[in-house]
XYZ file of C-alpha atoms in Angstrom:
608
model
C -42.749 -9.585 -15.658
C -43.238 -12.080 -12.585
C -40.666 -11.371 -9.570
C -40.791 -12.228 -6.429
C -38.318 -9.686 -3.838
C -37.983 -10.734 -0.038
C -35.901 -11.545 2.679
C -32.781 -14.215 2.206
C -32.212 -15.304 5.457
C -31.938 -12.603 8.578
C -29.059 -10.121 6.729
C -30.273 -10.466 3.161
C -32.202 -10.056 0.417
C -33.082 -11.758 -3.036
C -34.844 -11.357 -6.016
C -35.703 -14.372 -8.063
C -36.933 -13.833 -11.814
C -37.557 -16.360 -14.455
C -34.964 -17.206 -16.936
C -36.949 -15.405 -19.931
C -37.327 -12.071 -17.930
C -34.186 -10.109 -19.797
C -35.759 -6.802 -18.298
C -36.054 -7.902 -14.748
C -32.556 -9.792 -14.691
C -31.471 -6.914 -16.084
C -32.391 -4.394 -13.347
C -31.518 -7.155 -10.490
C -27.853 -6.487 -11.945
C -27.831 -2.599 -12.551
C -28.912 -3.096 -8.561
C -26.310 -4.540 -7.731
C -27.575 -8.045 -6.883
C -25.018 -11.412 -7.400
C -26.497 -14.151 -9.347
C -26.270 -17.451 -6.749
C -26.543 -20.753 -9.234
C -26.965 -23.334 -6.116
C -30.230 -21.805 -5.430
C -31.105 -20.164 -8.616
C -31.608 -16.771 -7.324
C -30.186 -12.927 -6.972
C -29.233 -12.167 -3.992
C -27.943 -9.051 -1.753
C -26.428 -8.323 1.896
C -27.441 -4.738 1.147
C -30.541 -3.329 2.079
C -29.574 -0.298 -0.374
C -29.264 -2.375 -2.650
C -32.408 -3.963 -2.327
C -34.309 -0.721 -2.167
C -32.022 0.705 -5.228
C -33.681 -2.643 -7.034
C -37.498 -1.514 -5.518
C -36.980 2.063 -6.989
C -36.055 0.556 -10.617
C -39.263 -1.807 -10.392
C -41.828 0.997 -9.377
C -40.005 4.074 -11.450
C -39.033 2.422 -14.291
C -41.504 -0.460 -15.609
C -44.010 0.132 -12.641
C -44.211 -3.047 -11.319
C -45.440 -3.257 -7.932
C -43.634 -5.137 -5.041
C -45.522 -6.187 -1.512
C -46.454 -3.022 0.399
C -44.859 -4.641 3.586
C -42.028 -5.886 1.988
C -41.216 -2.331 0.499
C -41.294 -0.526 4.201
C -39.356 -3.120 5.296
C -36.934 -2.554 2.671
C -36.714 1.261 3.138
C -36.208 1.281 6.981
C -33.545 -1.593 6.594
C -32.063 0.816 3.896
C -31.921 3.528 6.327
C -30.512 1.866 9.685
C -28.016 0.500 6.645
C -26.818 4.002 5.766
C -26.692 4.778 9.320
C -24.585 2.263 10.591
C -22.384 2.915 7.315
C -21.854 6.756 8.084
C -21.319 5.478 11.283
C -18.252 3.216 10.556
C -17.067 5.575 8.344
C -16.770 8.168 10.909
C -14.880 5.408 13.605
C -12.494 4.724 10.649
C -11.437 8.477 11.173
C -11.978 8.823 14.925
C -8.920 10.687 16.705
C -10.721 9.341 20.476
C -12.912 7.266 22.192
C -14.564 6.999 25.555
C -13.529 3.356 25.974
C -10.821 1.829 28.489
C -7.911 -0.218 26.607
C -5.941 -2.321 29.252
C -2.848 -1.660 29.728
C 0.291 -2.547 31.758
C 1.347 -0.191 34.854
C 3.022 3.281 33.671
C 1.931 2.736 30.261
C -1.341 4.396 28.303
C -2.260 4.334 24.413
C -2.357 7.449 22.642
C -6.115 8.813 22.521
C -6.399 8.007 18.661
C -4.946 4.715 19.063
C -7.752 4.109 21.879
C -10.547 4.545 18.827
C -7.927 2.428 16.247
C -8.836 -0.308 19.130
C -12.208 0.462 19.288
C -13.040 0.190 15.431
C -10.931 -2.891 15.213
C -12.944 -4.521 17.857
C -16.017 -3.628 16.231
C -15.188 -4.755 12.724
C -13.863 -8.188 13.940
C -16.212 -8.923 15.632
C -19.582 -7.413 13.811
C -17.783 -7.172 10.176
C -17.141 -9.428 7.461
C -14.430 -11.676 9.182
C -11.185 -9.167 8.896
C -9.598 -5.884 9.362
C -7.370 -3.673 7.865
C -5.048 -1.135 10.160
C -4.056 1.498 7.472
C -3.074 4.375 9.835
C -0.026 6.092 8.354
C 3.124 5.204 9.021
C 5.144 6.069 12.317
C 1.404 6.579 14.459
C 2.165 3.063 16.654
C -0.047 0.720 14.710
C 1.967 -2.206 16.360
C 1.171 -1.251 19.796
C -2.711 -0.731 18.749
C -2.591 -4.361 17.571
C -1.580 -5.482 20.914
C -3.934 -3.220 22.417
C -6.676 -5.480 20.363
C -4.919 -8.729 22.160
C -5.685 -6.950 25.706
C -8.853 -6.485 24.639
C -9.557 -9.600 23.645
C -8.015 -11.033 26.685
C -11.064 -9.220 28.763
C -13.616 -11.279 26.700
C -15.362 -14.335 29.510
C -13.345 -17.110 30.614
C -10.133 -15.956 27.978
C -6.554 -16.412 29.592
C -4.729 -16.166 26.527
C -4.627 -15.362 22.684
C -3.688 -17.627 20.432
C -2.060 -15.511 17.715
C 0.198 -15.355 14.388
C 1.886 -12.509 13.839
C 3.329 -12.672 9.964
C 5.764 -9.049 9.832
C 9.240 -8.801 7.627
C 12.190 -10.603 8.980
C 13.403 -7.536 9.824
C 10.462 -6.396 12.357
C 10.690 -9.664 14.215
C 12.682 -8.673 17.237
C 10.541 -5.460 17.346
C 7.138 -7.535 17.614
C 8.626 -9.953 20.667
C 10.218 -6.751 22.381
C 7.005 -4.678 22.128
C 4.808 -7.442 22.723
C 6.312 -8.156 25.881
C 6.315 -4.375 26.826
C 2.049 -3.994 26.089
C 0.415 -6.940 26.715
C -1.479 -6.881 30.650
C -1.472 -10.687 30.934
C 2.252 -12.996 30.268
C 2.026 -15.367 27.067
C 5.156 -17.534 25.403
C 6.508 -15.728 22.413
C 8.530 -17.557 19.784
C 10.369 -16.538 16.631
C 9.063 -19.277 14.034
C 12.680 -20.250 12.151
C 12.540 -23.799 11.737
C 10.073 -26.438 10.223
C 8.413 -27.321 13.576
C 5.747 -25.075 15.185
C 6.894 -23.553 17.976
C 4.545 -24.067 20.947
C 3.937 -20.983 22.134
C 1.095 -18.762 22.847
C 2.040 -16.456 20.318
C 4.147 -16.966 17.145
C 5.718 -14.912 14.967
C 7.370 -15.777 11.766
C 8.453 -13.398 8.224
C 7.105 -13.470 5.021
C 10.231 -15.340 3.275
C 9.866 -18.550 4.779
C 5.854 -18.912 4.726
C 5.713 -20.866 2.021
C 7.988 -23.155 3.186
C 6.689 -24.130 6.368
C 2.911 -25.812 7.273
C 0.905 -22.767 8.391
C -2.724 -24.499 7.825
C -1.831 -27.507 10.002
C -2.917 -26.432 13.014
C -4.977 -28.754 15.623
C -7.412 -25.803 16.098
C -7.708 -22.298 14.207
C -5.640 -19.118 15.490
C -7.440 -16.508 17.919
C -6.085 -13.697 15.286
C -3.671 -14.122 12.196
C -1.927 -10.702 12.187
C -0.224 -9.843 8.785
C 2.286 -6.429 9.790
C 3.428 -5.101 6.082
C 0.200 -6.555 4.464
C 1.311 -5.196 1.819
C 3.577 -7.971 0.765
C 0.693 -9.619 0.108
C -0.800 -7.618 -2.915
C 0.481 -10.569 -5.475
C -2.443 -13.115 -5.550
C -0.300 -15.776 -7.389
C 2.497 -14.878 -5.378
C 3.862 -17.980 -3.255
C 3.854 -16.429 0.088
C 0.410 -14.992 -0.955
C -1.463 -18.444 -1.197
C 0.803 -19.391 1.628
C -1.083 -16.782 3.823
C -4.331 -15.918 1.746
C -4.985 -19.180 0.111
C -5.741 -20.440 -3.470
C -5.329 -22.504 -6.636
C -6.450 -24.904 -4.075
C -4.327 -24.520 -1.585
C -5.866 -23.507 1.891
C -5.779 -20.029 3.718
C -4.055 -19.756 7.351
C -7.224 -20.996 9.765
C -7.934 -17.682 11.863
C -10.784 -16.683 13.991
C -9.902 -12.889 13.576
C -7.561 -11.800 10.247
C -6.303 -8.269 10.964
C -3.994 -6.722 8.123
C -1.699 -3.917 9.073
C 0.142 -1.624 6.557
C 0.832 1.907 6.085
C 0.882 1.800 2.633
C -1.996 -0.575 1.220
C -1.323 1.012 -2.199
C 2.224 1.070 -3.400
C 1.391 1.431 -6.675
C -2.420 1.123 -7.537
C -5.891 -0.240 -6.473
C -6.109 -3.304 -7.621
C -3.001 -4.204 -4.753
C -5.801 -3.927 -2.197
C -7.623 -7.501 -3.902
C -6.628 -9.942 -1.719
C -6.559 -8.341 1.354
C -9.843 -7.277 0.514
C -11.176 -10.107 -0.519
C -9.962 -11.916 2.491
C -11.228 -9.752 4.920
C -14.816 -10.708 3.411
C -15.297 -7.245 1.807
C -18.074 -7.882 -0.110
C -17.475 -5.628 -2.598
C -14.248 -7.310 -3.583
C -15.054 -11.119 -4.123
C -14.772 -10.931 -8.110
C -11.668 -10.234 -9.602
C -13.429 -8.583 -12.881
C -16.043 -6.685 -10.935
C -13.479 -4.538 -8.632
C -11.254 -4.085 -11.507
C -13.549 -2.574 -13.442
C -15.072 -0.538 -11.158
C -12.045 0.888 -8.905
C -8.764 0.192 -11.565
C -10.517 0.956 -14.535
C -9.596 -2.572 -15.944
C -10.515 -3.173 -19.218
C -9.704 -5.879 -22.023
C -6.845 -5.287 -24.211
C -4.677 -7.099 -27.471
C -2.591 -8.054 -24.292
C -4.757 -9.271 -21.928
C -7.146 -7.513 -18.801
C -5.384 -4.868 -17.612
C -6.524 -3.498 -13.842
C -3.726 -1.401 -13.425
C -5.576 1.940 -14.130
C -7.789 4.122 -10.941
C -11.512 4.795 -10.942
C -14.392 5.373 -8.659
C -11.488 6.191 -6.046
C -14.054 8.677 -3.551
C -16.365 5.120 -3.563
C -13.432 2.888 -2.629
C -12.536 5.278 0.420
C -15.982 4.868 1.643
C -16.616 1.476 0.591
C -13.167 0.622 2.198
C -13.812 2.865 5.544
C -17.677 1.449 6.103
C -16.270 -2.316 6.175
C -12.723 -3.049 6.996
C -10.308 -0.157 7.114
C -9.402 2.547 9.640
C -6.724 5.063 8.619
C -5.939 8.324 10.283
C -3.021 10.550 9.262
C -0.464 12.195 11.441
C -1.738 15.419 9.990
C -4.890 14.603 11.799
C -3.640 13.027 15.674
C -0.400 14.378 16.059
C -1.240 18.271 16.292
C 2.461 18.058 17.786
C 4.332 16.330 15.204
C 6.199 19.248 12.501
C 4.928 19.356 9.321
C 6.357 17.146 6.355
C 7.865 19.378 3.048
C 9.125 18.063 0.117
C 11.420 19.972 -2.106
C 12.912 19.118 -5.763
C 16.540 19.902 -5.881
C 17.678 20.680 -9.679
C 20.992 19.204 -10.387
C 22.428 20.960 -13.372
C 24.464 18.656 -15.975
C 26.476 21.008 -17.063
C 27.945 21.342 -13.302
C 30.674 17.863 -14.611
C 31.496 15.956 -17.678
C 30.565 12.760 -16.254
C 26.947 14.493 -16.122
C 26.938 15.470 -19.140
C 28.079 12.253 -20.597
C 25.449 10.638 -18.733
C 22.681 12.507 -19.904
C 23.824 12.451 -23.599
C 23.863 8.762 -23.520
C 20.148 8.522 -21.721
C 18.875 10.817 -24.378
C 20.517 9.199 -27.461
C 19.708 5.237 -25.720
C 15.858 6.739 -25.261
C 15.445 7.216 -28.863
C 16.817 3.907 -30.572
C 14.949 2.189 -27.618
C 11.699 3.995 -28.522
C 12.397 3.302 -32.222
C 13.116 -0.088 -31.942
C 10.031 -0.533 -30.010
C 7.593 1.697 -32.422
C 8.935 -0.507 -35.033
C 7.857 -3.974 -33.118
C 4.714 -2.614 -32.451
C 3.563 -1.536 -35.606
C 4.632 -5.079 -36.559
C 2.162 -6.426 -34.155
C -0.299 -4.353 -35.622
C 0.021 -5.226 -39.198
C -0.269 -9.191 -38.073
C -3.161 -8.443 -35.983
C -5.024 -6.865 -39.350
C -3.740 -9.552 -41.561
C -6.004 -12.386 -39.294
C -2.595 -13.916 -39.204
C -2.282 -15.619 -35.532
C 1.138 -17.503 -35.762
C 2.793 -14.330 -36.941
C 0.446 -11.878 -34.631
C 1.895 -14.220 -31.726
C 5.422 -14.087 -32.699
C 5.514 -10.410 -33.196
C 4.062 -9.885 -29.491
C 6.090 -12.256 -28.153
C 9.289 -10.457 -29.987
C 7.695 -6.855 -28.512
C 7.608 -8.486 -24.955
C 10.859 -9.251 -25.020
C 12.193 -6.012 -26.315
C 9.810 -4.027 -23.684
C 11.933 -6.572 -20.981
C 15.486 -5.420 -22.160
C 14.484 -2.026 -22.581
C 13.806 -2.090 -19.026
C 17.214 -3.628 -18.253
C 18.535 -0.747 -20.962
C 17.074 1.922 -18.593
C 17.968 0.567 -15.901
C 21.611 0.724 -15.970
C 21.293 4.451 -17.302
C 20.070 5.135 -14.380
C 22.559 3.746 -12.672
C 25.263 5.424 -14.200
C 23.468 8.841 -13.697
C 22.839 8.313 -9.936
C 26.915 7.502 -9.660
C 27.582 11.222 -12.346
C 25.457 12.967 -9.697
C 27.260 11.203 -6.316
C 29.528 14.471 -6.187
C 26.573 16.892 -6.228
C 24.936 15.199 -3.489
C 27.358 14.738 -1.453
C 28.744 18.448 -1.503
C 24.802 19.718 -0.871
C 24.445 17.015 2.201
C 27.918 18.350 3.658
C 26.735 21.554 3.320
C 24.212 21.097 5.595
C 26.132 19.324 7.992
C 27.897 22.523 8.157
C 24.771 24.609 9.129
C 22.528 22.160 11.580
C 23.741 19.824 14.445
C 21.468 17.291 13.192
C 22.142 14.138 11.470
C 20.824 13.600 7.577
C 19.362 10.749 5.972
C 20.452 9.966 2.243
C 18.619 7.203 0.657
C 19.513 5.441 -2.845
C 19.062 2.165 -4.319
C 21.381 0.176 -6.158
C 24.254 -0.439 -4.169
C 27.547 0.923 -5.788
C 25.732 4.287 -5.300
C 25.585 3.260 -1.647
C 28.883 2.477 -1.416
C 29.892 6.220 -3.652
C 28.411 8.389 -1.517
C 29.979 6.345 1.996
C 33.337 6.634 0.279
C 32.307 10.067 -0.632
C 31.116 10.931 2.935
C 34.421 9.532 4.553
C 36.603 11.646 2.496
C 34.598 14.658 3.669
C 35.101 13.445 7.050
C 31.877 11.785 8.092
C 32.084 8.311 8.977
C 28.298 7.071 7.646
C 25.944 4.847 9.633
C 24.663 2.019 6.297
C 21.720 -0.079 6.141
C 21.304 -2.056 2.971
C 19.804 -5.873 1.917
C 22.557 -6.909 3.073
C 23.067 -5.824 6.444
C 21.982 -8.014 9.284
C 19.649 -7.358 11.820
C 22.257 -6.280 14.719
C 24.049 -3.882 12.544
C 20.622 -2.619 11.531
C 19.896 -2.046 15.466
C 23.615 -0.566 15.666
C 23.016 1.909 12.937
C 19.981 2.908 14.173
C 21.399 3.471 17.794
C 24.108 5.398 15.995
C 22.257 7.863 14.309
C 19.342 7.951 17.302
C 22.045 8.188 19.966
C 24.261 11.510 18.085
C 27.541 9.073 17.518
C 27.331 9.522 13.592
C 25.387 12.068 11.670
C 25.220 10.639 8.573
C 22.830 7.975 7.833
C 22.940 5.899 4.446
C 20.061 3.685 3.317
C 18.518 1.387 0.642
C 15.126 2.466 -0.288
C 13.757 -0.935 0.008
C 15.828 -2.130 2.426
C 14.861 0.817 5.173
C 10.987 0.794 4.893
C 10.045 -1.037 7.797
C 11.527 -1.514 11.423
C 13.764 1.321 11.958
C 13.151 4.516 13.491
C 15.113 7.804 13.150
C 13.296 10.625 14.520
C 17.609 12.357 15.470
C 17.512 13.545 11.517
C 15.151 15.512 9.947
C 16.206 16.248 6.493
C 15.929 13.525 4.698
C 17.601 13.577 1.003
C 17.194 11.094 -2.239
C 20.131 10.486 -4.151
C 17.907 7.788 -6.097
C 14.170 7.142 -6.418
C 11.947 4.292 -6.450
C 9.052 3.525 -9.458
C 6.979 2.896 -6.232
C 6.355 5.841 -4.288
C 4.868 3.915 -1.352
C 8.301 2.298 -1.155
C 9.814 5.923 -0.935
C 6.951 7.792 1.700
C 8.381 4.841 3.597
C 12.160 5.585 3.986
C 10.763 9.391 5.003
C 8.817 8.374 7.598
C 11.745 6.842 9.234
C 12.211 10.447 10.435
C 8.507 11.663 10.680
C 7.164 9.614 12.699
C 6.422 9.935 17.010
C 9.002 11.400 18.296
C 9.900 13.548 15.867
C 10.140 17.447 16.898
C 11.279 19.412 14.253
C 9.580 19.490 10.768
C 10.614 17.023 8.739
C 12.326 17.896 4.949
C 12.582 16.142 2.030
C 15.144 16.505 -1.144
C 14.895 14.862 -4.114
C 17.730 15.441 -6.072
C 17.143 15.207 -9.616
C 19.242 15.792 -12.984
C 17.518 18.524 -14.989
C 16.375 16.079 -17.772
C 16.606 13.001 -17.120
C 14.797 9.601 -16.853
C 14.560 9.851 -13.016
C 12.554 13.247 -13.732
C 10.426 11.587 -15.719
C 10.310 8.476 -12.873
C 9.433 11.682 -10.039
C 6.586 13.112 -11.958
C 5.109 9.444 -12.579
C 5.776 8.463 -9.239
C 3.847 11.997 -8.170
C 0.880 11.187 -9.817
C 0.693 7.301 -8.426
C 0.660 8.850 -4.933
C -1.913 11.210 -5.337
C -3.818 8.470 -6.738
C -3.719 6.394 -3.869
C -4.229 9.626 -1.691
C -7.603 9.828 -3.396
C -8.267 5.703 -2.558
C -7.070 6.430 0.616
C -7.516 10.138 2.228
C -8.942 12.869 0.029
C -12.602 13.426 -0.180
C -12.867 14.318 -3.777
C -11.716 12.665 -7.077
C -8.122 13.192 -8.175
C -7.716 16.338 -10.186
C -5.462 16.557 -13.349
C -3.367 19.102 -11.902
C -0.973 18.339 -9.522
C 0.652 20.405 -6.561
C 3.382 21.864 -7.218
C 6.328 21.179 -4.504
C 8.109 23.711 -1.684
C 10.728 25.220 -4.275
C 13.916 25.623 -2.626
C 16.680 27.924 -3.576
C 20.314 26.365 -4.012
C 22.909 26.577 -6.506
C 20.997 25.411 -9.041
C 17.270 25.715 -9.971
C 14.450 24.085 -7.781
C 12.167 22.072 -10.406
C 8.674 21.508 -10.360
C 7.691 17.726 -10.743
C 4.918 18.436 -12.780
C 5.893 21.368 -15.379
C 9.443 20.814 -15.561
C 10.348 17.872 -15.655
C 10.059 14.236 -17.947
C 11.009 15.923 -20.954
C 14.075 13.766 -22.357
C 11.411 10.377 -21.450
C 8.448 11.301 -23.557
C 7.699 7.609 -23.988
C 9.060 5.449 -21.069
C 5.138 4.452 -20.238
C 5.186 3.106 -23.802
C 8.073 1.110 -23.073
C 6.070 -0.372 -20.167
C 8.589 0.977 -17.175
């Protein structure tokens, strides 16, 4: 074997084999080296890498590399893992010794001091971008202004030129708090129409990005600030490219990219892609390669599918050694109450319309998952016969049943959530009756919104409502309501009520409805549990014994200990779950795990 390993440029390595040495191209790859074509060599910006690559050479096939290059190797290895443990421990850090500017009579929290810090670091000594995951309610806005003061002390800087893309709903909130935090004055405009607005700093919401001309600028942005980054986890999304780039249209020119999101996993990993990819993470530039190695992606009769977990202890460190600081509230807000969640049983045999409900979910569940066991084994007998025309038909005839069983499941849903209005509304007033506080009652379609406010009125309790449809100064108005004691019950759509609104005056916060997403539904709870917040914080899920949304809660369970594990833990997921707070009511508490799912034996085969 002839192979020559040494430095590639002043960062990297490479390796560079002939095109007849299988065994050393093999190892090169096992190392984790990329194959470059324009220069016909491996290469690496990992000295680990490099020295993983030096111990298969002299363990394995005892080839012999340059004694000088090999110490060089090893100590660039180590000062690697050292400045890797390093940033791992910054991602984490609660404080920090350094001074954040600041306006008169104002301060950062000491954790959002070392958010600063790390971001600084990473933007300016990382790959190119940033990711702000600290959990939601902990002030991430104000630490990204915190990085603009910052900036602002860098030589001969008077301003910051800087995009701020957030939800139309979070706009006001940027302008007001920008103008609260930053030390020096810059012009601040909302970005509505199809002409720039010239102003120091912009801000403009996802729904119209695609629209306008975001890569036209005479010089590149000081820092490109995406709040709810999350929006972008769709690479062939239009507001996606818009922002991120591809199919050859350009990314947003940006000095600095800094990503901010609670949540960067909804759902799954492989959400984190672009954003990752973007940032300059090099361990997420191919598609195939993260799948496979962090969403268990693997070829199937349908396609690639990357929407599995793996390898999720790696990710964390991968992610908190490049681009991402998270801390939880658990971990810098020793004064904020505890979080509990609690299943609350609903019994079907507590109404007819229950009952009726449930009969027609159970009896709908198993012609659906007949139908479907009958396309599919259709697909499978084409597939054996080698016969493509009818293999292609019978797929395309099982897509489009999996597509109105969805529909089909939908609307049983539906009706359930309106059978079980009654029951929630009786256990909410019954609170009301014990506690001054106000509650929070979240659903999602809307004629269940509208039940439970005509439900709530007839009880006596006029509701504060925030749904898709409500504008931004009701939105404000219903918040003030709630925050300021003039109503004391609030009503909310899941999605609608993620971002933007704070209501620390409740803490008992109840679902009528839930979400596939559970991202989507941690959201709407931290509405409540967030600063400010001084009683502990609990949550209700009220579920019908039996029914598809107990299957949707256990599903939903496991998804967000799955992106715990990406995210938080420091150990692999286990395969048994925690069971919740039981509380006791008038009917049975129900653990999400044990209990329920059931009636829905095969909804994931249906492809819900």
């Amino acid at each position: 074997m002839d192979m020559k390993l040494e430095r590639d440029g002043t960062k990297g390595w490479k390796a560079i084999t002939t095109y007849s040495d299988t065994v050393g191209r093999a190892l090169v790859k096992r190392a984790g080296f990329a194959w470059d074509p324009a220069r016909s060599v491996w290469s690496t910006s990992s000295a680990r890498s490099a020295e993983t690559l030096l111990g298969f050479l002299e363990d394995e096939i005892a080839f012999e590399i340059d004694a000088g290059v090999a110490e060089e190797i090893r100590t660039a290895a180590i000062a690697e893992q050292q400045t890797k443990e390093a940033a791992v421990l910054a991602s984490r850090a609660v404080s920090t010794d350094i001074v954040v500017p600041a306006p008169p009579g104002l301060e950062y929290l000491p954790y959002q001091r070392a958010g600063i810090a790390y971001l600084g670091d990473r933007l300016a000594n990382g790959p190119g971008g940033a990711l702000l995951a600290d959990e939601m309610g902990l002030g991430k806005t104000i630490q990204v202004i915190g990085l603009i003061n910052v900036m602002l002390a860098e030589p001969g800087r008077s301003r910051v030129r800087t995009l701020v893309i957030a939800p139309k709903i979070a706009l006001i909130n940027w302008k007001r708090e920008l103008e609260k935090w930053l030390v020096q004055p810059h012009s601040i405009a909302i970005w509505t129409t199809s002409s720039t607005p010239d102003a120091d700093i912009v801000i403009v919401n996802y729904d119209i990005v695609s629209k306008l001309d975001l890569t036209g600028s005479a010089s590149p942005w000081d820092l490109l600030v995406c709040d709810e980054s999350q929006a972008l986890k769709d690479s062939k999304a239009a507001r996606t490219r818009a922002v991120l780039g591809g199919k050859g249209q350009p990314a947003i020119p940006a000095r600095r990219r800094l990503f901010v999101t609670g949540t960067p996993i909804l759902n799954r990993p492989i959400e984190l892609f672009p954003i990752l990819r973007n940032c300059g993470a090099d361990f997420a530039q191919n598609f195939y390669a993260f799948a496979r190695r962090y969403c268990a992606g693997h070829e199937t009769r349908f396609g690639f599918d990357a929407t599995g977990a793996s390898n999720l202890t790696e990710l964390q460190e991968k992610l908190r050694a490049s681009v991402m600081v998270r801390r939880l509230k658990s971990e810098v807000l020793s004064e904020l109450p505890d979080k509990r969640r609690q299943i609350v049983a609903i019994d079907p045999d507590q109404s007819v319309a229950l009952r009726r409900a449930l009969r027609e979910e159970t009896m709908t569940l198993k012609k659906l998952a007949k139908d479907e066991a009958a396309l599919n084994a259709a697909a499978v007998r084409a597939e054996k016969s080698s016969d493509a025309l009818a293999y292609d038909e019978a797929i395309e005839r099982l897509s489009a049943c999996r597509a109105q069983n969805l529909a089909t499941i939908t609307r049983l849903r539906q009706q359930t959530a309106l059978a079980k209005v009654p029951q929630v509304i009786e256990s909410v007033t019954t609170m009301l009756e014990s506690v001054p506080e106000a509650v929070l009652v979240f659903a999602h379609h809307r004629d269940v919104i509208d039940k439970l406010a005509d439900g709530f009125r007839a009880a006596g309790y006029e509701p504060a409502i925030i749904s898709g449809q409500t504008s931004t100064e009701d939105r404000l108005r219903a918040q003030d309501d709630i925050q300021e004691g003039r109503k004391r019950v609030f009503i909310g759509s899941i999605q609608a009520c993620g971002v933007a609104i704070t209501l620390t005056a409740a803490s008992t916060v109840v679902f009528a409805e839930f979400d596939w997403t559970p991202g989507r539904m941690v959201q709407a709870e931290d509405r409540a549990h967030r600063i400010g917040q001084k009683n502990a914080v609990v949550v209700q899920y009220h579920v019908v014994d039996g029914s598809i949304d107990a299957d949707m809660l256990k599903q939903s369970w496991s998804k967000a200990l799955d992106a715990a594990c990406a995210l938080d833990n420091t150990h692999e997921p286990s395969t048994e779950r925690p069971a919740p707070v039981r509380i006791k009511m008038d009917t049975p508490a129900l653990d999400p795990v044990n209990d329920i799912g059931g009636r829905a034996e095969n909804l994931a085969d249906l492809g819900c």
